[in-house]
Short mmCIF file of C-alpha atoms and ligand atoms in Angstrom, two decimals:
data_model
loop_
_atom_site.label_atom_id
_atom_site.label_comp_id
_atom_site.label_asym_id
_atom_site.label_seq_id
_atom_site.Cartn_x
_atom_site.Cartn_y
_atom_site.Cartn_z
CA UNK A 1 -64.92 -157.24 -32.09
CA UNK A 2 -61.41 -156.01 -31.40
CA UNK A 3 -60.32 -152.64 -32.78
CA UNK A 4 -56.97 -150.91 -32.56
CA UNK A 5 -56.35 -147.17 -32.59
CA UNK A 6 -53.15 -145.19 -33.04
CA UNK A 7 -52.38 -141.70 -31.78
CA UNK A 8 -49.49 -139.28 -32.15
CA UNK A 9 -48.80 -135.83 -30.76
CA UNK A 10 -45.93 -133.39 -30.50
CA UNK A 11 -45.70 -130.18 -28.49
CA UNK A 12 -43.01 -127.54 -28.30
CA UNK A 13 -41.00 -127.20 -25.09
CA UNK A 14 -40.94 -123.74 -23.55
CA UNK A 15 -38.86 -122.62 -20.58
CA UNK A 16 -40.79 -121.86 -17.42
CA UNK A 17 -43.91 -123.90 -18.20
CA UNK A 18 -45.09 -126.89 -16.17
CA UNK A 19 -44.29 -130.25 -17.76
CA UNK A 20 -47.37 -132.48 -17.60
CA UNK A 21 -47.29 -135.93 -19.19
CA UNK A 22 -50.02 -138.49 -18.70
CA UNK A 23 -51.45 -136.19 -16.03
CA UNK A 24 -48.29 -136.36 -13.91
CA UNK A 25 -46.32 -133.19 -13.25
CA UNK A 26 -42.64 -133.85 -13.93
CA UNK A 27 -39.88 -131.62 -12.54
CA UNK A 28 -38.35 -129.82 -15.52
CA UNK A 29 -37.03 -126.34 -16.38
CA UNK A 30 -39.26 -126.43 -19.50
CA UNK A 31 -42.81 -127.58 -20.16
CA UNK A 32 -45.04 -128.16 -23.15
CA UNK A 33 -46.72 -125.31 -24.98
CA UNK A 34 -50.37 -125.83 -25.80
CA UNK A 35 -53.89 -124.44 -25.69
CA UNK A 36 -54.57 -126.97 -22.91
CA UNK A 37 -51.93 -128.08 -20.41
CA UNK A 38 -49.91 -129.36 -23.39
CA UNK A 39 -50.01 -132.96 -22.19
CA UNK A 40 -48.89 -134.61 -25.44
CA UNK A 41 -48.98 -138.12 -23.98
CA UNK A 42 -52.61 -137.81 -22.91
CA UNK A 43 -53.46 -136.28 -26.31
CA UNK A 44 -51.87 -139.24 -28.12
CA UNK A 45 -53.81 -141.68 -25.91
CA UNK A 46 -57.06 -139.77 -26.61
CA UNK A 47 -56.45 -140.01 -30.37
CA UNK A 48 -55.71 -143.75 -30.08
CA UNK A 49 -59.03 -144.30 -28.26
CA UNK A 50 -60.99 -142.14 -30.71
CA UNK A 51 -59.32 -143.93 -33.64
CA UNK A 52 -60.37 -147.34 -32.35
CA UNK A 53 -63.92 -146.02 -31.84
CA UNK A 54 -64.08 -144.45 -35.32
CA UNK A 55 -64.88 -141.12 -33.64
CA UNK A 56 -62.53 -138.68 -35.32
CA UNK A 57 -59.77 -137.03 -33.33
CA UNK A 58 -59.09 -134.78 -30.38
CA UNK A 59 -59.47 -131.65 -32.51
CA UNK A 60 -63.03 -132.52 -33.52
CA UNK A 61 -64.08 -133.19 -29.91
CA UNK A 62 -62.10 -130.44 -28.15
CA UNK A 63 -61.26 -127.70 -30.70
CA UNK A 64 -58.30 -125.54 -29.71
CA UNK A 65 -60.29 -122.53 -30.91
CA UNK A 66 -62.80 -123.14 -28.10
CA UNK A 67 -62.01 -120.97 -25.04
CA UNK A 68 -63.55 -123.69 -22.81
CA UNK A 69 -60.40 -125.75 -23.37
CA UNK A 70 -57.88 -122.98 -22.70
CA UNK A 71 -55.58 -124.30 -19.99
CA UNK A 72 -57.73 -127.45 -19.77
CA UNK A 73 -56.43 -130.36 -17.78
CA UNK A 74 -55.98 -133.02 -20.44
CA UNK A 75 -56.82 -135.83 -18.01
CA UNK A 76 -60.30 -134.32 -17.83
CA UNK A 77 -60.58 -134.54 -21.62
CA UNK A 78 -59.39 -138.15 -21.44
CA UNK A 79 -62.05 -138.91 -18.81
CA UNK A 80 -64.70 -137.57 -21.20
CA UNK A 81 -63.38 -139.82 -24.00
CA UNK A 82 -63.33 -142.86 -21.68
CA UNK A 83 -66.98 -141.98 -20.97
CA UNK A 84 -67.63 -142.05 -24.72
CA UNK A 85 -65.94 -145.48 -24.96
CA UNK A 86 -68.32 -146.79 -22.30
CA UNK A 87 -71.37 -145.07 -23.80
CA UNK A 88 -70.71 -146.93 -27.05
CA UNK A 89 -70.60 -150.26 -25.21
CA UNK A 90 -66.86 -150.55 -25.86
CA UNK A 91 -64.11 -151.41 -23.37
CA UNK A 92 -60.38 -150.73 -23.32
CA UNK A 93 -58.22 -153.88 -23.32
CA UNK A 94 -54.84 -152.17 -23.10
CA UNK A 95 -52.95 -149.02 -24.01
CA UNK A 96 -49.28 -148.80 -24.92
CA UNK A 97 -47.37 -145.56 -25.35
CA UNK A 98 -43.93 -144.17 -26.13
CA UNK A 99 -42.74 -140.75 -24.97
CA UNK A 100 -39.78 -139.37 -26.90
CA UNK A 101 -37.92 -136.63 -25.00
CA UNK A 102 -34.29 -135.71 -24.80
CA UNK A 103 -34.71 -133.82 -21.55
CA UNK A 104 -35.68 -134.38 -18.85
CA UNK A 105 -34.90 -138.09 -18.72
CA UNK A 106 -38.36 -139.55 -18.14
CA UNK A 107 -37.58 -143.15 -17.17
CA UNK A 108 -37.55 -142.39 -13.41
CA UNK A 109 -41.00 -140.77 -13.75
CA UNK A 110 -42.71 -143.63 -15.60
CA UNK A 111 -44.26 -145.06 -12.39
CA UNK A 112 -45.80 -141.65 -11.56
CA UNK A 113 -47.14 -141.30 -15.11
CA UNK A 114 -48.71 -144.76 -15.00
CA UNK A 115 -50.19 -144.10 -11.56
CA UNK A 116 -51.85 -140.91 -12.89
CA UNK A 117 -53.06 -142.29 -16.22
CA UNK A 118 -54.20 -145.87 -15.47
CA UNK A 119 -57.11 -144.95 -13.13
CA UNK A 120 -58.56 -142.49 -15.66
CA UNK A 121 -58.43 -145.22 -18.30
CA UNK A 122 -60.01 -147.64 -15.81
CA UNK A 123 -57.09 -150.02 -16.41
CA UNK A 124 -54.80 -151.91 -14.07
CA UNK A 125 -51.24 -150.61 -14.46
CA UNK A 126 -50.27 -153.94 -16.06
CA UNK A 127 -52.51 -153.02 -19.02
CA UNK A 128 -50.81 -149.65 -19.56
CA UNK A 129 -47.38 -149.45 -21.16
CA UNK A 130 -45.38 -146.23 -20.96
CA UNK A 131 -41.88 -146.25 -22.40
CA UNK A 132 -39.43 -143.36 -22.27
CA UNK A 133 -37.04 -142.90 -25.18
CA UNK A 134 -34.63 -140.22 -26.31
CA UNK A 135 -34.26 -139.24 -29.95
CA UNK A 136 -30.48 -139.76 -29.88
CA UNK A 137 -29.97 -136.02 -30.35
CA UNK A 138 -31.67 -136.05 -33.74
CA UNK A 139 -34.21 -133.55 -35.07
CA UNK A 140 -36.29 -131.08 -33.02
CA UNK A 141 -37.00 -133.63 -30.29
CA UNK A 142 -33.30 -134.45 -30.05
CA UNK A 143 -32.51 -130.73 -29.92
CA UNK A 144 -34.81 -130.40 -26.86
CA UNK A 145 -37.28 -128.20 -28.75
CA UNK A 146 -40.22 -130.61 -28.41
CA UNK A 147 -41.59 -133.81 -26.88
CA UNK A 148 -43.32 -136.37 -29.12
CA UNK A 149 -45.67 -139.15 -28.01
CA UNK A 150 -47.12 -142.21 -29.69
CA UNK A 151 -49.89 -144.48 -28.37
CA UNK A 152 -51.91 -147.49 -29.42
CA UNK A 153 -55.12 -148.67 -27.80
CA UNK A 154 -56.93 -151.98 -28.18
CA UNK A 155 -60.68 -151.91 -27.58
CA UNK A 156 -63.51 -154.39 -27.64
CA UNK A 157 -66.29 -152.73 -29.65
CA UNK A 158 -69.80 -154.09 -30.26
CA UNK A 159 -70.54 -155.06 -33.88
MG1 MG B 1 -51.73 -131.93 -28.40
#
């Protein structure tokens, strides 16, 4: 049967950190704060996959109190979740995501993000949507204090 999952994540921006989204490093004076590499896009995709599988969320699988995940590369966590998808006999049909950031403007970097993320998902790039939006200056994302990400995933899951 088909199952859909939805994921959301937000991380604070901090000057001087690397900005990693969907596993791609994006030139920016500020990056995302987090126990791992702060890759909010990959975290949202992980939660979408786990939601479709009925397997809880990223915090239950990779607790941020666990020192093993300090500075972890989020793409590695995603690879583990894709392994779980396969172990359950499920398959990813497509993933669609929105990244909301005021700065830097992400649209020029969407191809690099898709090129980094699609292979880990085992998807052709045509089955991975990544859209870059601003928040029109509104709220903490609009004030360049944070980056927010949303993702949905459609899976085929055995009955
Ligand atoms: Mg996160």
